[in-house]
Coordinates of C-alpha atoms in Angstrom, one line a residue:
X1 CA 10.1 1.3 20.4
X2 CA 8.0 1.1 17.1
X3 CA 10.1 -0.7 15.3
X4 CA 10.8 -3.2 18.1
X5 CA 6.8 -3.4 18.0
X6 CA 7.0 -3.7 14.3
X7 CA 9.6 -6.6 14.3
X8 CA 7.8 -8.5 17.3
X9 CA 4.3 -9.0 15.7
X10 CA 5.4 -8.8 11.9
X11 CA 7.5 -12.0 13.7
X12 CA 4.2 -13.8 15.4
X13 CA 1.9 -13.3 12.5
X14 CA 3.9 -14.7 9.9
X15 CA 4.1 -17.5 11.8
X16 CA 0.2 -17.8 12.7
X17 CA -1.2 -17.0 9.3
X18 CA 1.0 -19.5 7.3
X19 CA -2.4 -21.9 7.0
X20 CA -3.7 -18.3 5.5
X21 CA -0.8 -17.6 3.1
X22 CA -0.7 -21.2 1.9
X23 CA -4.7 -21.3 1.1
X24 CA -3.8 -17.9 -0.5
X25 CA -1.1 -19.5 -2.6
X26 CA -3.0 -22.1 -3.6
X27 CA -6.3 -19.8 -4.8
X28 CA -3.8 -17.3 -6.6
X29 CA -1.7 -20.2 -8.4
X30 CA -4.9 -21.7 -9.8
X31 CA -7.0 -18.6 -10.8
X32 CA -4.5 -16.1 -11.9
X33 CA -1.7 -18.2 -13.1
X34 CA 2.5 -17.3 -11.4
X35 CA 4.0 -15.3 -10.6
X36 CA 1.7 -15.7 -7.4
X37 CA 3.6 -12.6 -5.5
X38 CA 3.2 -9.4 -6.9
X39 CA 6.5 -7.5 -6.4
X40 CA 7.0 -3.9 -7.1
X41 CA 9.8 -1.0 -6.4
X42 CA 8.7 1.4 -4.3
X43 CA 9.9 4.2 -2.6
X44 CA 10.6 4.1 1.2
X45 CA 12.1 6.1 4.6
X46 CA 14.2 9.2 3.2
X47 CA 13.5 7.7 -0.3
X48 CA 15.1 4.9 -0.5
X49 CA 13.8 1.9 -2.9
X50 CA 12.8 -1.3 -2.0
X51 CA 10.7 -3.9 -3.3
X52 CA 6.8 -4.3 -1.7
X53 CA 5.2 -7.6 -2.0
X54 CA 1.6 -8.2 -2.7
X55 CA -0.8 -11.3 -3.5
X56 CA -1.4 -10.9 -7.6
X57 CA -4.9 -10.0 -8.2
X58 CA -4.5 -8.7 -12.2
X59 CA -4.0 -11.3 -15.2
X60 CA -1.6 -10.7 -17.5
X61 CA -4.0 -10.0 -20.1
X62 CA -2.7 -7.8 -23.5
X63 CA -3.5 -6.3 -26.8
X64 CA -2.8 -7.3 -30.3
X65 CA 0.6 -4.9 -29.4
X66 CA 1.7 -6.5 -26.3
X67 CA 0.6 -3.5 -24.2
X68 CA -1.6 -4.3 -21.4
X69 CA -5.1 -3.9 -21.2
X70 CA -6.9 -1.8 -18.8
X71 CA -6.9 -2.5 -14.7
X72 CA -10.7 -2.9 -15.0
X73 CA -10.1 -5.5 -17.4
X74 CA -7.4 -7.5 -15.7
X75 CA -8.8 -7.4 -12.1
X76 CA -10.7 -10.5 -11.9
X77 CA -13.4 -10.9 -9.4
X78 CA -11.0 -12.8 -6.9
X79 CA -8.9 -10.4 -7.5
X80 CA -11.4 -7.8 -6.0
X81 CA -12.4 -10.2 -3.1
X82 CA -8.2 -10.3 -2.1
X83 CA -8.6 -6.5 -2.1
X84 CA -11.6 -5.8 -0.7
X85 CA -10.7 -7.9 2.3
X86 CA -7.1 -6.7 2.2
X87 CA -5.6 -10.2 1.8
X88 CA -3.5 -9.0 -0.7
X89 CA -1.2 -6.8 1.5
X90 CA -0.4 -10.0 3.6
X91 CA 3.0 -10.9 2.3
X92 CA 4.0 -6.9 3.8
X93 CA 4.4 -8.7 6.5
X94 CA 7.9 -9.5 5.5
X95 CA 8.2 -6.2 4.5
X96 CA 7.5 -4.7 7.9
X97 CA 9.8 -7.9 9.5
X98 CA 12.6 -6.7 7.6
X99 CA 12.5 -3.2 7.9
X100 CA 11.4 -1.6 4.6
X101 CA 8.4 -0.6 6.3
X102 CA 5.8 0.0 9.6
X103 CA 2.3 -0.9 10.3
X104 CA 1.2 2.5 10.1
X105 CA 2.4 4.8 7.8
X106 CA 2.1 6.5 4.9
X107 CA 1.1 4.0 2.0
X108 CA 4.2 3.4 -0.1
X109 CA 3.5 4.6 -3.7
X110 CA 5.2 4.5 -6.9
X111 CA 9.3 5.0 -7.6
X112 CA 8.1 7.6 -10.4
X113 CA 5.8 9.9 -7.9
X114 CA 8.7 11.3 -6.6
X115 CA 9.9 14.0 -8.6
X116 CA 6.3 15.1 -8.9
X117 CA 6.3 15.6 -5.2
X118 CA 6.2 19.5 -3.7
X119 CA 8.3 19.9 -0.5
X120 CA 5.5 19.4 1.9
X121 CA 3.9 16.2 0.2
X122 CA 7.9 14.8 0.1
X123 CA 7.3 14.7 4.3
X124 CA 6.0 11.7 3.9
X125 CA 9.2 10.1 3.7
X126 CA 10.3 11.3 6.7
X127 CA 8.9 8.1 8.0
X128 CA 8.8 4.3 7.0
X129 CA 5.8 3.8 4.8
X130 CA 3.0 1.3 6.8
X131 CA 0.6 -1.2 5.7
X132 CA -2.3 1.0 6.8
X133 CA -1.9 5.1 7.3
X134 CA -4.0 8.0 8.1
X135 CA -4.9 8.6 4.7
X136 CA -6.1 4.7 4.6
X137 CA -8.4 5.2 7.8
X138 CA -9.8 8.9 6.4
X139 CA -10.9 8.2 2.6
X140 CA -8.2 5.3 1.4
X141 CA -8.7 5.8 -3.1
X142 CA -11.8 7.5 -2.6
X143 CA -10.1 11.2 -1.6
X144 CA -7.6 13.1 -4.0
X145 CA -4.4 12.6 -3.8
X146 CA -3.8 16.2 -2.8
X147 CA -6.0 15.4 0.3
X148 CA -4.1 12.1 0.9
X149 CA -0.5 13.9 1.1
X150 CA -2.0 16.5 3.7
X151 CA -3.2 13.5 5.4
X152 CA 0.1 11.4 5.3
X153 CA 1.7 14.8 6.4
X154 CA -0.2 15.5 9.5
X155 CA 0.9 11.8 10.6
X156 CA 4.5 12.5 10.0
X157 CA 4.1 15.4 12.2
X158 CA 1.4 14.0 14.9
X159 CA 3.0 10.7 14.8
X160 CA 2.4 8.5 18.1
X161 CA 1.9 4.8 19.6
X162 CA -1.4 6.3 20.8
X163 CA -2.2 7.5 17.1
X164 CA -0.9 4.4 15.5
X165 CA -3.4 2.3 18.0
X166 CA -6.0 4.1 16.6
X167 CA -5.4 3.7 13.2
X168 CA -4.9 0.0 13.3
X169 CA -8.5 -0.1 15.1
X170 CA -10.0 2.1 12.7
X171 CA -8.4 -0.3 9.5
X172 CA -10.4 -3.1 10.5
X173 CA -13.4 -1.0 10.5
X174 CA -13.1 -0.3 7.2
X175 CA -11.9 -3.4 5.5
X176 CA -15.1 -5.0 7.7
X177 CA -17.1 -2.2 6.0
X178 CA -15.3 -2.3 2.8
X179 CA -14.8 1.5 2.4
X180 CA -13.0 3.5 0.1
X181 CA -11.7 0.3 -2.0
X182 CA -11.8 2.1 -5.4
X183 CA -11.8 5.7 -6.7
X184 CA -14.8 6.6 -8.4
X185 CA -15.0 5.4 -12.0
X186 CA -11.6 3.4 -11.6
X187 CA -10.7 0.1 -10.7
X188 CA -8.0 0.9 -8.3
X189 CA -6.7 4.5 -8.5
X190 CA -5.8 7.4 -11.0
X191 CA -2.1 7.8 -11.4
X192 CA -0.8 11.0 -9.5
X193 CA 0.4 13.9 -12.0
X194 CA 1.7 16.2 -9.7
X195 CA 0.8 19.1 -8.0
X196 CA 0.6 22.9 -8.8
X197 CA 4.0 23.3 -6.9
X198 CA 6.6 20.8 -7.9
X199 CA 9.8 19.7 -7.4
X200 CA 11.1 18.0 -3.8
X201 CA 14.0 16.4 -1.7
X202 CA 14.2 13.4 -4.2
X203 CA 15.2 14.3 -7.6
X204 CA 17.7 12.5 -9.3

């Protein structure tokens, strides 16, 4: 049933926010230069890799060395608007049509979190990751990740169409209110390191 839901409104709201995406387009093509989509591996249901799409909101700015400079640096400040609003998730909504992942969910992170994953925190691929989760609606980058797992956790076992209702409704309170955009001191989000217990379902 959720992922006929999924496939239904992924379907109509592609269609109704085209005038969106194409506005979008435009803005990103002529502040932040191409490649307009941001695409990225990440890891999805049981583990499997695919690739998540996102509107660019970083340059492509680098050092003397070619290395690239800080996040705080390269997020511009339409770049910040995008994610403040959460326009920059949009183009998920292909994700979600084709499968790779929900609504609701947990938030798919990076390809080279899992092996730092304990068994518990690897739950979370028990489920395809969503747009919005849990841990989005209870803290988003302003809790630890620590607190986040336990969060994406206790949706993988509470799971429900009643839960995932509520989730959705609390999501647009927060991007209305702007909450938990950034972690504290960062521009996004400090990169996991793993936990005091390691190792999970997904070593390769």
């Amino acid at each position: 049933m959720k992922r006929l839901i999924d496939l239904f409104i992924s379907f109509i709201a592609l269609v109704i926010l085209i005038p969106v995406f194409s506005i979008i387009l435009v803005l990103v093509k002529r502040k932040l230069g191409s490649p307009i989509i941001f695409k990225q591996p990440r890891p999805g249901l049981n583990g499997k890799v695919f690739q998540v799409y996102k509107f660019r909101t970083m340059t492509d700015e680098r050092d003397e060395h070619g290395v690239l400079l800080p996040d705080t640096i390269r997020l511009t400040k339409f770049g910040h608007l995008l994610r403040k609003l959460s326009l920059d998730e949009l183009p998920q909504l292909w994700n979600v049509f084709k499968g790779d992942m929900s609504f609701v969910g947990p938030r798919p992170l990076l390809v080279e979190y899992l092996p730092l994953y304990n068994h518990r925190q690897a739950r979370r691929h028990e489920v395809r990751p969503g747009i919005t989760g849990w841990a989005q609606v209870n803290g988003r980058n302003a809790i630890s990740w620590e607190e986040k797992f336990e969060y994406d956790v206790w949706y993988v076992e509470n799971q429900s169409l009643c839960l995932d209702l509520k989730i959705l409704l609390l999501t647009l309170k927060k991007v209305f209110k702007s909450e938990g955009i950034n972690q504290q001191g960062q521009a996004t989000i400090e990169k996991f390191k793993g936990s005091e217990i390691s190792g999970n379902h997904f070593n390769r």
